[in-house]
Tab-separated table of C-alpha atoms and ligand atoms in Angstrom:
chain	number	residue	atom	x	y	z
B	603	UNK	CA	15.854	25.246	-8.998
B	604	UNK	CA	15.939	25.026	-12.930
B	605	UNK	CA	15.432	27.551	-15.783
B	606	UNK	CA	12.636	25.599	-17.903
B	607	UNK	CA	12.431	26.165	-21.839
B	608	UNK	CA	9.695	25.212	-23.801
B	609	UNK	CA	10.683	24.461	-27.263
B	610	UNK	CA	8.050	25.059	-30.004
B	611	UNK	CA	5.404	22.720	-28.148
B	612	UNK	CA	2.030	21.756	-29.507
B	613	UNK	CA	0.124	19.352	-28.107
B	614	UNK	CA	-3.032	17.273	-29.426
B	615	UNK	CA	-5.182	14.956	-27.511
B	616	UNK	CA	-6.231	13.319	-31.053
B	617	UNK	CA	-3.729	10.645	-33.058
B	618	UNK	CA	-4.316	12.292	-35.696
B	619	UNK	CA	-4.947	15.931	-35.676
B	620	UNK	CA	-6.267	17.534	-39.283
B	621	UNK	CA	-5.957	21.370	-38.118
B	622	UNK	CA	-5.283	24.111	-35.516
B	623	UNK	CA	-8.678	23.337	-33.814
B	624	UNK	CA	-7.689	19.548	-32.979
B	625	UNK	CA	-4.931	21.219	-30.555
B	626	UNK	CA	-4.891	21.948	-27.437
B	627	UNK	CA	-1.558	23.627	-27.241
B	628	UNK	CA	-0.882	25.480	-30.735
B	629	UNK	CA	2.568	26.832	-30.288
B	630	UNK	CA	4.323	27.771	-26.868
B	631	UNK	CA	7.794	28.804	-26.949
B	632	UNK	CA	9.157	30.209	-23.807
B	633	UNK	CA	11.399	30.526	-21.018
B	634	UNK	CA	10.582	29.810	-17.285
B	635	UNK	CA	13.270	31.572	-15.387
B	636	UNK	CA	15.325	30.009	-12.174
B	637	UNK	CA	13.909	31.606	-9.431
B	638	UNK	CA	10.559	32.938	-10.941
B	639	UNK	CA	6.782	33.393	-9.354
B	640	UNK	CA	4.659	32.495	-12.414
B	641	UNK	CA	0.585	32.373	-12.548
B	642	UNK	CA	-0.683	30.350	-15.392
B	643	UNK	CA	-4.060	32.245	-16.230
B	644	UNK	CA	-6.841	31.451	-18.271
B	645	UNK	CA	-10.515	30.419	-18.905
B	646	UNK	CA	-11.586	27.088	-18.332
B	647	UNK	CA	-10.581	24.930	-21.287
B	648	UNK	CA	-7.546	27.632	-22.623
B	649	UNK	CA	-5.042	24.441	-21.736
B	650	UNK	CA	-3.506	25.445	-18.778
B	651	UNK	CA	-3.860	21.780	-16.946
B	652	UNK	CA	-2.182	20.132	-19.974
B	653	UNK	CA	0.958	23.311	-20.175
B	654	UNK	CA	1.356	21.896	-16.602
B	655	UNK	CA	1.549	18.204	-17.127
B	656	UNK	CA	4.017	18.871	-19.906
B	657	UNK	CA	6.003	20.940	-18.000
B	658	UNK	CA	5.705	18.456	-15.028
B	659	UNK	CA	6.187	15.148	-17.501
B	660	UNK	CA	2.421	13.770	-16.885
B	661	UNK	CA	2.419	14.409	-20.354
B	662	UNK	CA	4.659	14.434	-23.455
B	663	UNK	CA	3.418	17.055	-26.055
B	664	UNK	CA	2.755	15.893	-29.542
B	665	UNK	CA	5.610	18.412	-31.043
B	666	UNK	CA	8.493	20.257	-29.228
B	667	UNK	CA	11.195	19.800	-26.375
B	668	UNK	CA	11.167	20.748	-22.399
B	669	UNK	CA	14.313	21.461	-21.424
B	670	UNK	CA	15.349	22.071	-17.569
B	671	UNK	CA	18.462	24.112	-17.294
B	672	UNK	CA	19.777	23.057	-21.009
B	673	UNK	CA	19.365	19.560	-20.339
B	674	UNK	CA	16.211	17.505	-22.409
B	675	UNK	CA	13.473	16.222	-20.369
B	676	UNK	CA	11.143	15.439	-22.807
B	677	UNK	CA	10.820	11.852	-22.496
B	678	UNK	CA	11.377	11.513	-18.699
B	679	UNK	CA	8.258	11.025	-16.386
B	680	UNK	CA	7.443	13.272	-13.273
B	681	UNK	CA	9.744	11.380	-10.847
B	682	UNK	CA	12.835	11.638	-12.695
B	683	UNK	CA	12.226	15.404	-13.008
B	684	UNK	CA	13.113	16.111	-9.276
B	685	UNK	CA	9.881	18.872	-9.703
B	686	UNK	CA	7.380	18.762	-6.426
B	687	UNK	CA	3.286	19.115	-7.154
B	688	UNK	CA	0.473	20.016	-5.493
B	689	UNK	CA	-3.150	19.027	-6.855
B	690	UNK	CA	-6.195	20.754	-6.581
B	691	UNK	CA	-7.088	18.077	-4.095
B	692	UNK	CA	-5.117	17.095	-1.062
B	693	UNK	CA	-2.783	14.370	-1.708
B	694	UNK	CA	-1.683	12.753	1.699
B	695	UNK	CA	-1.768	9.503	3.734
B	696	UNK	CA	-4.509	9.876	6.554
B	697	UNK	CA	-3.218	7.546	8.189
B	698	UNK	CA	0.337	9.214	9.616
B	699	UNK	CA	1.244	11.886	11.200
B	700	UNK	CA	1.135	15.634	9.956
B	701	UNK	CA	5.088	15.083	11.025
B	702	UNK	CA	5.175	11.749	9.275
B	703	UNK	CA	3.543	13.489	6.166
B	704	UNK	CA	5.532	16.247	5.698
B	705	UNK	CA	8.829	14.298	6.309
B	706	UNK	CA	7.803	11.709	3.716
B	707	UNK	CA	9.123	13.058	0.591
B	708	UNK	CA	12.303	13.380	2.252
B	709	UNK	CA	12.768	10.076	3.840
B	710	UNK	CA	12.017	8.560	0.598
B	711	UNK	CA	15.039	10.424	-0.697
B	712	UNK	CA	16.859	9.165	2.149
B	713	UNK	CA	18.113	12.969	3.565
B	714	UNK	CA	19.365	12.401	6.877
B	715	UNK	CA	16.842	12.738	9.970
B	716	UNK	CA	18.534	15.700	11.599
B	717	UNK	CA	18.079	17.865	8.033
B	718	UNK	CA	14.220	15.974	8.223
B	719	UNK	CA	13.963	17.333	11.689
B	720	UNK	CA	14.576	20.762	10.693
B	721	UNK	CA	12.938	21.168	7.023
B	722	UNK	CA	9.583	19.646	8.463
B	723	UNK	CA	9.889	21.622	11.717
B	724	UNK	CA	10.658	24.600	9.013
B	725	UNK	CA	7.824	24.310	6.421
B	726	UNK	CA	5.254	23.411	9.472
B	727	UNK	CA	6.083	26.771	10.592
B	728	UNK	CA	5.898	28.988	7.386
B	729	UNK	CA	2.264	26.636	7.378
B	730	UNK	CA	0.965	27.505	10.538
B	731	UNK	CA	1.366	23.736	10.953
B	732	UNK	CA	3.144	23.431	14.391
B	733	UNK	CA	0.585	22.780	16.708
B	734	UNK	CA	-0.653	19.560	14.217
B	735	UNK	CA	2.820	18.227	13.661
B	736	UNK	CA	1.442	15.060	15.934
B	737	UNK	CA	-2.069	14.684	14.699
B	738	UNK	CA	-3.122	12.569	12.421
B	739	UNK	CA	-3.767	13.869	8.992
B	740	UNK	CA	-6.997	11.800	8.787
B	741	UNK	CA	-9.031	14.083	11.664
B	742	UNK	CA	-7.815	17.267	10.350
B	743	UNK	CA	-10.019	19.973	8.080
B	744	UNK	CA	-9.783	20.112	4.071
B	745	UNK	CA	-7.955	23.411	4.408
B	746	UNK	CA	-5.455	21.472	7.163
B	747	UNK	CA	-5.132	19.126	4.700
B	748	UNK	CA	-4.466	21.070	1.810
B	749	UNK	CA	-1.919	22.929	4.057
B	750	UNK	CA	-0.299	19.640	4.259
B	751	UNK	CA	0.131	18.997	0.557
B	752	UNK	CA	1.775	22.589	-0.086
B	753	UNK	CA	4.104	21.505	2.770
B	754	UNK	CA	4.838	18.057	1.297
B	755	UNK	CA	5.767	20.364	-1.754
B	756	UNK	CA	7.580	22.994	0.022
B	757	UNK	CA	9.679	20.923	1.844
B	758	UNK	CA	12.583	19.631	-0.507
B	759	UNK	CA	14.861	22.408	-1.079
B	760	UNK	CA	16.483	20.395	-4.203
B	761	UNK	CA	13.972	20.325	-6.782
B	762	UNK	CA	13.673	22.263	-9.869
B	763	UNK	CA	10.007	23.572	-9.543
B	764	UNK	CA	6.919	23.696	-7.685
B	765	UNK	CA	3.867	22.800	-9.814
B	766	UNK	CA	0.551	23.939	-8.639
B	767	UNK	CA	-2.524	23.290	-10.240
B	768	UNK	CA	-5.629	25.191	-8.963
B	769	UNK	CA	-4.530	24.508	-5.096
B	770	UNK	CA	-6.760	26.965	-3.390
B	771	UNK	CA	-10.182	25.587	-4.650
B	772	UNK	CA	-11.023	23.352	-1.727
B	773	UNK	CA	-9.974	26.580	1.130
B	774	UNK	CA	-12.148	28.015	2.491
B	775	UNK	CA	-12.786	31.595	0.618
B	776	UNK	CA	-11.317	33.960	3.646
B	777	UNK	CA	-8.396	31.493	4.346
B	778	UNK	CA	-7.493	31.785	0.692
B	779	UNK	CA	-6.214	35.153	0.987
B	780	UNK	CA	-4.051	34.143	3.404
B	781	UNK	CA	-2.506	31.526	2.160
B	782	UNK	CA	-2.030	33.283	-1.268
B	783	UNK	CA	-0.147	35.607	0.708
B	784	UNK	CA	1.742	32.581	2.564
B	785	UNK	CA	2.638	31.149	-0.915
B	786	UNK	CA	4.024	34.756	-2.003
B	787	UNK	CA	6.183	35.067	1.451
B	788	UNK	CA	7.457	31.502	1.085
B	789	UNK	CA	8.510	32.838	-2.055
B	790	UNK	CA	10.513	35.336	-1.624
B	791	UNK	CA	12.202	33.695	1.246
B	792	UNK	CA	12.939	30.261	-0.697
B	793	UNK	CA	13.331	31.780	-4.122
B	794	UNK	CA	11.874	28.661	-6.008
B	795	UNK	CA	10.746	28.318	-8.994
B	796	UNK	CA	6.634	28.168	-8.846
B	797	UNK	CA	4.231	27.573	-11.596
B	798	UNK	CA	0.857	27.822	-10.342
B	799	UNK	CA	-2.605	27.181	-12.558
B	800	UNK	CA	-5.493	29.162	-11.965
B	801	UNK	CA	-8.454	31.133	-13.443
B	802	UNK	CA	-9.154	33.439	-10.301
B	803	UNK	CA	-7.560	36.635	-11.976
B	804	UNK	CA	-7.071	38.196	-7.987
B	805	UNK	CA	-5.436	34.633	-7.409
B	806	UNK	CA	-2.292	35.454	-10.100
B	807	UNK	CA	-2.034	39.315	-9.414
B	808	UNK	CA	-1.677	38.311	-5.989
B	809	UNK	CA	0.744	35.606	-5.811
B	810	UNK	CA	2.794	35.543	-9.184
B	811	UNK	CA	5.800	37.937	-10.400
B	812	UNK	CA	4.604	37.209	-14.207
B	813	UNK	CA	1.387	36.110	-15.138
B	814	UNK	CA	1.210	34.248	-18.465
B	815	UNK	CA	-2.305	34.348	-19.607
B	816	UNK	CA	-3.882	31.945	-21.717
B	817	UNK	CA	-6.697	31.694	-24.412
B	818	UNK	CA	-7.212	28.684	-26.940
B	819	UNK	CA	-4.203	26.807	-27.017
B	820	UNK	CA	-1.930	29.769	-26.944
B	821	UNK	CA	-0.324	32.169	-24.883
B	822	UNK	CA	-1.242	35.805	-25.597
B	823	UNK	CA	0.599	37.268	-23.231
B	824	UNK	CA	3.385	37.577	-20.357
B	825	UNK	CA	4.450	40.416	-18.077
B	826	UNK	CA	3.835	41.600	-14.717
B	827	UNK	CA	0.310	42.858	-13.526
B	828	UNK	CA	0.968	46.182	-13.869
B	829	UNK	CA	1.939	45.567	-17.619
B	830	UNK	CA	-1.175	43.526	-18.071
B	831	UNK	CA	-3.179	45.792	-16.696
B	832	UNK	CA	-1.719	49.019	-18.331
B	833	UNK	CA	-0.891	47.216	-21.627
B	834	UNK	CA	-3.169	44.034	-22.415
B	835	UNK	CA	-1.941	42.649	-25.614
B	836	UNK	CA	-4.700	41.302	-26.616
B	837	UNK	CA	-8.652	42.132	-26.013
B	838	UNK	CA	-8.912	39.385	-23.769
B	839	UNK	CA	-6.592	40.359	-21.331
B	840	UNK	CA	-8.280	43.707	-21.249
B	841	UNK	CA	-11.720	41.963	-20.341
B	842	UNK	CA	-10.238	39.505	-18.143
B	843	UNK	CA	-7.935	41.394	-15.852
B	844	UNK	CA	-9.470	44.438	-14.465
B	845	UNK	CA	-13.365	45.446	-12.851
B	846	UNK	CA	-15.077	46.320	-14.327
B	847	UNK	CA	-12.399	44.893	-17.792
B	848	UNK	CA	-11.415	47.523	-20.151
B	849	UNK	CA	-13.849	49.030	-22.835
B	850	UNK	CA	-13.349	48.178	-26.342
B	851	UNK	CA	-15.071	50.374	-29.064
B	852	UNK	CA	-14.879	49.534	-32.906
B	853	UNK	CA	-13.825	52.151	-34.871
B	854	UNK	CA	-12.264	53.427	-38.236
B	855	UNK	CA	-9.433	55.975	-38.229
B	856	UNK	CA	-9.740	59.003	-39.823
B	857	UNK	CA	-6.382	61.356	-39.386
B	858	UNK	CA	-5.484	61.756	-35.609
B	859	UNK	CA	-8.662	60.492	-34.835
B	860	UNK	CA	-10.394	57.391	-33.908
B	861	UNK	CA	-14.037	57.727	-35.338
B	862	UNK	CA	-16.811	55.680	-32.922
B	863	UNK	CA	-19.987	55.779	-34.314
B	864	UNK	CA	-19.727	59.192	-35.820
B	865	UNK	CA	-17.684	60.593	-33.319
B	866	UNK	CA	-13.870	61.539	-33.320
B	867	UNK	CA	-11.699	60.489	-30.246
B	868	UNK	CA	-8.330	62.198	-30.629
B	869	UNK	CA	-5.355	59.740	-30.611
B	870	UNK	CA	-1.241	60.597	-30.058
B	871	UNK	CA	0.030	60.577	-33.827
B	872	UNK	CA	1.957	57.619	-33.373
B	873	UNK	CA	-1.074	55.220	-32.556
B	874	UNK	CA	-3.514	57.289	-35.240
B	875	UNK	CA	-0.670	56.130	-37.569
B	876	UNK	CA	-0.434	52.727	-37.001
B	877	UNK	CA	-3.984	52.600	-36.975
B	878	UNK	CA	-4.037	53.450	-40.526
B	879	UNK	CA	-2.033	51.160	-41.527
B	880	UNK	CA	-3.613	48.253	-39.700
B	881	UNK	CA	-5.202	45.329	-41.520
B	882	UNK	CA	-8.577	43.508	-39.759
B	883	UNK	CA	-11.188	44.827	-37.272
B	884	UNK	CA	-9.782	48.076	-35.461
B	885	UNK	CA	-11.083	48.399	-31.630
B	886	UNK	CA	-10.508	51.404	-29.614
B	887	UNK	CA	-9.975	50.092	-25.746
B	888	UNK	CA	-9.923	52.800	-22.560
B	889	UNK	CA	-9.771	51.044	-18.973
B	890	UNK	CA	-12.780	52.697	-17.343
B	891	UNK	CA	-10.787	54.106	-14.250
B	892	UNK	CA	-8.583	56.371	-17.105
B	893	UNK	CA	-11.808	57.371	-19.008
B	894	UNK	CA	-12.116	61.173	-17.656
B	895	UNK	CA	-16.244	61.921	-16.581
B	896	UNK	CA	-17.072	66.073	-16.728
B	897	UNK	CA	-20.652	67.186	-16.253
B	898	UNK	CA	-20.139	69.995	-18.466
B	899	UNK	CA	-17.717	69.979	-22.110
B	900	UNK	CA	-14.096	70.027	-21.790
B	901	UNK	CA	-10.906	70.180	-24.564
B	902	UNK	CA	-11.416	67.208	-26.733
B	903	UNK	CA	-14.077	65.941	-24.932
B	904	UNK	CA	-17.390	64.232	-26.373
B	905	UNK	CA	-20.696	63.655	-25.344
B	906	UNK	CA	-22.459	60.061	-24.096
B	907	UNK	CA	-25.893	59.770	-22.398
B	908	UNK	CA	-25.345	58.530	-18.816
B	909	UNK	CA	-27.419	54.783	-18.323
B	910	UNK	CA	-26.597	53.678	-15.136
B	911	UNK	CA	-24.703	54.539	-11.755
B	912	UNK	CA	-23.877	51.697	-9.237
B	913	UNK	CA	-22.262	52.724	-6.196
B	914	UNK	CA	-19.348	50.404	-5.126
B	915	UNK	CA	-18.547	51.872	-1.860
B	916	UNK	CA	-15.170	52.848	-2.934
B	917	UNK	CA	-15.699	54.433	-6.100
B	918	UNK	CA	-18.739	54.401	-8.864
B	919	UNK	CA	-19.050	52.899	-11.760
B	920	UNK	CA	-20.788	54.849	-14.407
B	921	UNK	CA	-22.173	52.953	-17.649
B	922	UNK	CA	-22.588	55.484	-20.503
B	923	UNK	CA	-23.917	55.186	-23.912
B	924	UNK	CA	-22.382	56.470	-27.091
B	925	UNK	CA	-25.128	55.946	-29.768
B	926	UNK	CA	-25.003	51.863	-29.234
B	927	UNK	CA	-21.922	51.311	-27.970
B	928	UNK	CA	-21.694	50.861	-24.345
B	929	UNK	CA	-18.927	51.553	-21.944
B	930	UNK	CA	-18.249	52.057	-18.241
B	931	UNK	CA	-16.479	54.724	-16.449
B	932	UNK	CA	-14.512	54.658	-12.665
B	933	UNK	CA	-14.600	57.449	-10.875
B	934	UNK	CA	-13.601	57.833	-7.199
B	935	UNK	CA	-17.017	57.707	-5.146
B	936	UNK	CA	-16.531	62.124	-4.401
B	937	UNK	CA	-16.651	63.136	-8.165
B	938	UNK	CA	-19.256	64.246	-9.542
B	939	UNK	CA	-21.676	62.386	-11.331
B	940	UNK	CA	-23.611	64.090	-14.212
B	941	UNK	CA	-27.513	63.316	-14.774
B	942	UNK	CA	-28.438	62.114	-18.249
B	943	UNK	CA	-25.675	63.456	-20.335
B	944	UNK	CA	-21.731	63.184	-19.647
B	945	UNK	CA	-18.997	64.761	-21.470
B	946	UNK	CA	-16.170	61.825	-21.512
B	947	UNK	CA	-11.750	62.708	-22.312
B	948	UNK	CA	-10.227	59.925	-23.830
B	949	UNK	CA	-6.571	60.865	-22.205
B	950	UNK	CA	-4.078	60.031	-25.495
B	951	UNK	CA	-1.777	57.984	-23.432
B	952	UNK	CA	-4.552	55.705	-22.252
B	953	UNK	CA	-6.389	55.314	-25.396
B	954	UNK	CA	-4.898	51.845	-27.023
B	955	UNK	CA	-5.414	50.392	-30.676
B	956	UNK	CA	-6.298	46.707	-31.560
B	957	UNK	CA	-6.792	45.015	-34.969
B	958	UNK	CA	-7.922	41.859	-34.722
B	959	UNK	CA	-8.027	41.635	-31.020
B	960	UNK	CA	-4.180	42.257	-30.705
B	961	UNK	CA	-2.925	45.501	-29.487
B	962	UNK	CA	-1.111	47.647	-31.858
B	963	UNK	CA	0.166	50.433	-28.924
Y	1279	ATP	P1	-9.730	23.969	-16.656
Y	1279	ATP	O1	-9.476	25.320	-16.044
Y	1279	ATP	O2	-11.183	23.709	-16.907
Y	1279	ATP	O3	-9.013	22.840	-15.960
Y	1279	ATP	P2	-7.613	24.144	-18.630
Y	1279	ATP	O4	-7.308	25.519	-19.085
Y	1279	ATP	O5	-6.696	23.531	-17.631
Y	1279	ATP	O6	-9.125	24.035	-18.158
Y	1279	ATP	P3	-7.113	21.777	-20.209
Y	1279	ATP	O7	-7.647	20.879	-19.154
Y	1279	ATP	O8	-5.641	21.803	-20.438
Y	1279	ATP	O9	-7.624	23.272	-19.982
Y	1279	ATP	O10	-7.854	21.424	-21.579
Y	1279	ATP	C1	-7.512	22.016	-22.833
Y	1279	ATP	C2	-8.331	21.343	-23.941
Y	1279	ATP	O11	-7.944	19.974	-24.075
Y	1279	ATP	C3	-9.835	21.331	-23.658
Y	1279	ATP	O12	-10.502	21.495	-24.883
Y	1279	ATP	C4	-10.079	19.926	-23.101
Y	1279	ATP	O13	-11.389	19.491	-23.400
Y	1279	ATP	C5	-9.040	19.100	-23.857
Y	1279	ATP	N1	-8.562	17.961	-23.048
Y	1279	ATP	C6	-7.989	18.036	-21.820
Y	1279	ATP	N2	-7.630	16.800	-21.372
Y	1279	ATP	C7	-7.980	15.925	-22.354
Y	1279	ATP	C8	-7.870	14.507	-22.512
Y	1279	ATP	N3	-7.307	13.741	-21.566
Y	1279	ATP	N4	-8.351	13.973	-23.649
Y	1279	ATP	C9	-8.901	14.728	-24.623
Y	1279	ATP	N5	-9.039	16.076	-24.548
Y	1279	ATP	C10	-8.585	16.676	-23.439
């Protein structure tokens, strides 16, 4: 396994790009550590695919150096990179064995057939795989087959990562779950060093350690998802991790308080400070399970007309209305739910600042 440094990589698809907008990578700097879980997160276009072929060597970024543990890489394709990959597809020969599958990566590295024996009989395990070991691949289901691909990946214990791009998207949705949780196991047992693409937000809470999330060409943030969920540092993450995603109000600042279409949310002092001193569009953001819902007023509390209840089961989710801003409350499904008007407590250590999208604390 291999810490993996990115270097100040940019990457365009166009010979000769004229500005930011011609990239699809704009700047990534960052360490991969030895050992790590990582989920690559991000809408569809943000450039997580091409991140991956970089890292993997499919690619060689316009500007900047990949460096596995100190050493440069740059230039050297996928095979030379001793990294394993699995595809969103299943990559296999229907023709052999499951046995003959799994074992292939290793006899083409010539490992002795007694260490073969055991890895294959190993991985097939952790895969549920045993009982297929002498099929052939070609009669088997597309979540067999898939299974087989993470096991042709799985089963070198030499290489320096694990690349996964989007491999769940052809299992089968309640087999997913399981495997996600297969992938995590697997993990913790083999200690690799995973990167795995996806956009399925439950998909990288579930399996990774870090999640490094994505938007336009750049990554906006990294950290575990209970930081990204507590903490988004930018308004994206708020929307994108989270359900309903977290409620973002413009406002101006006005002393301790954060002023939302005439009315004054109390702050802590630090945040009301650096408010005031923030340059670009200032947002208020709450996630809606710590936005506090009374039927009657409270300290600090404020008034917003009560639009819509939907009953999740679990909990409810109340949409409220403060003149025309709209935001959404979670409240466990025995609280009480006023009619019409709501008076709403914006708890201080909850209530985050963002200029420009970006959070300021
Ligand atoms: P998805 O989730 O849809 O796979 P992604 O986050 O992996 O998206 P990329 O596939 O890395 O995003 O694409 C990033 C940007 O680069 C997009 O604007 C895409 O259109 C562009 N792009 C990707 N591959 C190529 C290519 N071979 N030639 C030109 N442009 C490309």
């Amino acid at each position: 396994m291999a810490l993996i440094r990115l270097n100040e990589i940019a990457h365009s698809y166009l010979a000769k790009p004229q500005g930011p907008s011609d990239y699809a990578l704009k700047r990534i700097h960052n360490e991969w550590e030895d050992g790590g879980a990582y989920a690559l997160l991000g809408p569809s276009g943000c450039g997580k695919t091409t991140l991956l072929n970089i890292i993997s060597g499919l690619l060689t970024p316009s500007e900047g150096r990949v460096l596995y543990d100190g050493q440069d890489v740059t230039d050297l394709p996928p095979e030379k990179r001793n990294i394993a990959q699995v595809f969103q597809f299943p990559v296999l020969y229907d023709i052999m064995t499951v046995y003959d599958n799994l074992a292939f990566p290793l006899r083409n590295r010539r490992v002795a057939t007694n260490e073969i024996r055991q890895r294959v009989h190993d991985v097939a395990e952790l895969l549920d795989l045993t009982p297929f070991l002498k099929k052939k691949a070609a009669g088997l289901s597309a979540d067999a087959k898939q299974k087989i691909s993470l096991g042709r990946g799985l089963v070198r214990s030499d290489v320096a990562a694990i690349l996964f791009d989007e491999p769940l998207t052809v299992i089968d949705p309640h087999l997913k779950w399981q495997l996600r949780r297969k992938l995590k196991e697997i993990h913790e047992q083999l200690k690799l060093t995973l990167v795995y693409v996806t956009h399925d937000q439950v998909e990288a809470m579930t399996f990774a350690e870090k999640v490094v999330v994505m938007i336009e060409g750049e990554i906006v943030q990294i950290g575990t998802p209970q930081e990204l969920f507590e903490s988004p540092a930018h308004t994206f993450v708020g929307y994108f991790i989270g359900s309903p995603g977290m409620n973002f109000l413009p406002c101006t600042i006005e002393g301790r308080s954060a002023r939302v279409n005439g009315t004054a949310i109390r702050l802590d002092a630090a945040t009301a400070s650096l408010g005031k001193q923030a340059a670009g569009e200032i947002q208020l953001g709450i996630r809606p399970m710590y936005l506090q819902v009374h039927d009657h007023p409270v300290d600090d509390s404020v008034s917003a007309a009560v639009t819509l209840v939907e009953d999740q089961g679990s909990c409810k989710i109340i949409t409220l209305a403060m003149g025309n801003q709209v935001l959404r409350a979670r409240v466990p499904e025995d609280h009480p739910v006023p009619v019409e008007k709501a008076w709403l407590v914006f708890p201080p250590d909850w209530t985050k600042l963002y200029a420009d999208g970006r959070l300021l604390r």
